Short mmCIF file of the C-alpha atoms (twelve columns), coordinates in Angstrom:
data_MODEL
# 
_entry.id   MODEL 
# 
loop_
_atom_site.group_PDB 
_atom_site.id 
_atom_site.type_symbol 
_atom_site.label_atom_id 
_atom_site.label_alt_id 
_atom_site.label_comp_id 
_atom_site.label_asym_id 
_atom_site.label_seq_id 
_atom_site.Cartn_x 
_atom_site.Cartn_y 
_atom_site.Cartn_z 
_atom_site.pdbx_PDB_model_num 
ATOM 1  C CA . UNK A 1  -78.173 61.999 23.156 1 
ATOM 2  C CA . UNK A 2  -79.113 58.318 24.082 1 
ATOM 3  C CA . UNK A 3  -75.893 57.654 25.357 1 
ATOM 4  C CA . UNK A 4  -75.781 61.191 27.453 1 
ATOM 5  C CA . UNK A 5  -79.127 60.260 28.817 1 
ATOM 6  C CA . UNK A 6  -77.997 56.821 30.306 1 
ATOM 7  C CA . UNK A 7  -75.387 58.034 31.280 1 
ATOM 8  C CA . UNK A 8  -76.828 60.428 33.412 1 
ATOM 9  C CA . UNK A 9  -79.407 57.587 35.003 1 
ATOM 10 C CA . UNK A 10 -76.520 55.692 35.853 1 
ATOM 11 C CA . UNK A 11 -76.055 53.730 38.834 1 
ATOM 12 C CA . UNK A 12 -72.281 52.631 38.001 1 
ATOM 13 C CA . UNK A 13 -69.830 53.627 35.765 1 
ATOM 14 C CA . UNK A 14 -70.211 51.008 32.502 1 
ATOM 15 C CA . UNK A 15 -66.642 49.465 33.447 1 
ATOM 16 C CA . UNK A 16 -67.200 48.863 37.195 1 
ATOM 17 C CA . UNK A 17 -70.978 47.271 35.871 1 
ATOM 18 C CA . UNK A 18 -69.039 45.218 33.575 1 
ATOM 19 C CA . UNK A 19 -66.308 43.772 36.018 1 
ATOM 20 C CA . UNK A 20 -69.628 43.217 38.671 1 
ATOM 21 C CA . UNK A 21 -71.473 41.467 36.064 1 
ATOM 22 C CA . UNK A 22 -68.447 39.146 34.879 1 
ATOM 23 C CA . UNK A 23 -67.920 38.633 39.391 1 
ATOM 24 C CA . UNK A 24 -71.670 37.437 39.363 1 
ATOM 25 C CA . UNK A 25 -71.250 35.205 36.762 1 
ATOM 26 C CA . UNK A 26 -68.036 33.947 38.110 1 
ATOM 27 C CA . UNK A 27 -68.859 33.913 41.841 1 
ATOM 28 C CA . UNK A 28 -72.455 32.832 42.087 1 
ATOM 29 C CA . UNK A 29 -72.997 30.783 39.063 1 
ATOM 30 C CA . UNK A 30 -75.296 33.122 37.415 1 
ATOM 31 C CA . UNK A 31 -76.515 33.339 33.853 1 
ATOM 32 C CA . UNK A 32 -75.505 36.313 31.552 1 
ATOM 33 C CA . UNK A 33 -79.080 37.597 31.810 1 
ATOM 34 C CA . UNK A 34 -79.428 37.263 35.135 1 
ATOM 35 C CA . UNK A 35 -76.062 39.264 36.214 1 
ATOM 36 C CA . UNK A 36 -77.334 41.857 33.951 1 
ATOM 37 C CA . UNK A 37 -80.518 42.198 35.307 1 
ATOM 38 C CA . UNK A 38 -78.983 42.818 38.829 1 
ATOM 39 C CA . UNK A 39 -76.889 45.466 37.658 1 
ATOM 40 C CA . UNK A 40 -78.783 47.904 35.490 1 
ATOM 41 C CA . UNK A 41 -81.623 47.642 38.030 1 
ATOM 42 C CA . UNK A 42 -79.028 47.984 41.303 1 
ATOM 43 C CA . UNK A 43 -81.388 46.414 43.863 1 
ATOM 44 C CA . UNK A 44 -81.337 48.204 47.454 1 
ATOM 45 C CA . UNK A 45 -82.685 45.183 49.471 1 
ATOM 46 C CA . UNK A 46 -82.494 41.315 48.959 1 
ATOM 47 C CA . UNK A 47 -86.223 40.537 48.426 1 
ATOM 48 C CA . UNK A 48 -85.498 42.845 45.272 1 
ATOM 49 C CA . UNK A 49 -82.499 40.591 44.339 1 
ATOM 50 C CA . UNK A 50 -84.535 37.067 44.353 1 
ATOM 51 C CA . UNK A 51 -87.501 38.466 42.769 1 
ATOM 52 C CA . UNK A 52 -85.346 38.850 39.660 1 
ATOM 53 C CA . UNK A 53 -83.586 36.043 39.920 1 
ATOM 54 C CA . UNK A 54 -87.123 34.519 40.424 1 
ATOM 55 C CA . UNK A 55 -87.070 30.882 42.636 1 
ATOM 56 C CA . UNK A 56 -87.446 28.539 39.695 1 
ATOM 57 C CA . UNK A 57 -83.475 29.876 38.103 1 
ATOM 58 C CA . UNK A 58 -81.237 29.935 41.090 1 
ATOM 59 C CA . UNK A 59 -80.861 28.490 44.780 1 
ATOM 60 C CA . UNK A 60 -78.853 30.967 46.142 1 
ATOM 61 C CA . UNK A 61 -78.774 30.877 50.209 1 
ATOM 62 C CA . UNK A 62 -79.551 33.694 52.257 1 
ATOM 63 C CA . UNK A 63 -75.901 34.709 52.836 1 
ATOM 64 C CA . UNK A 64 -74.764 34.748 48.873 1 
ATOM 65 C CA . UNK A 65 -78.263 36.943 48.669 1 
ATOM 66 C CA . UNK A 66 -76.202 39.131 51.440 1 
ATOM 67 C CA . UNK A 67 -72.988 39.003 49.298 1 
ATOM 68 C CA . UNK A 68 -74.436 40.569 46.224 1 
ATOM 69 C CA . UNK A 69 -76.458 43.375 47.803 1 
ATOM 70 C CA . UNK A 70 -72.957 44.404 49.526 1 
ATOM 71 C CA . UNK A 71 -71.192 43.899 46.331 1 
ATOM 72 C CA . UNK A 72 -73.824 46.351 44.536 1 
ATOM 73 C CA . UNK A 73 -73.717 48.285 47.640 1 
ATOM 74 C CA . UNK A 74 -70.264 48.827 47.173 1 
ATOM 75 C CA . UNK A 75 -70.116 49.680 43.275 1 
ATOM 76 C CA . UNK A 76 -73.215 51.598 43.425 1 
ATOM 77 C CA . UNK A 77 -71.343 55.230 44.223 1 
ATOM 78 C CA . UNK A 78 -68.147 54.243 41.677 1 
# 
């Protein structure tokens, strides 16, 4: 049931999440954490995006901030 119910709530399917968090990692020098946290929650805009990266952890520019909403963006409907 737990597994039917996440799926269901969803925003990617768990292998295209999986390759997006590994690309986050790789690309932009995030943590583990951090990748993770933009997936499952799938931010829509980029203030959503540095408020859980939070300042203090990362000093990504405005265009990287760009580059992962479009990559979300992207995966979001796969």
């Amino acid at each position: 049931i737990t597994l039917e119910h996440a799926s269901s709530f969803s925003k990617m399917a768990p292998a295209v999440a999986s390759k997006l968090v590994e690309k986050l990692m790789k690309d932009f020098n995030l943590s583990r954490a951090q990748a993770v946290q933009i997936v499952n929650i799938s931010p829509t805009n980029p203030e959503e995006i540095r408020t859980i990266l939070d300042a203090r952890s990362t000093d990504l520019t405005d265009q990287q901030v760009t580059e992962i909403m479009d990559l979300i963006v992207d995966r979001r409907s796969k």
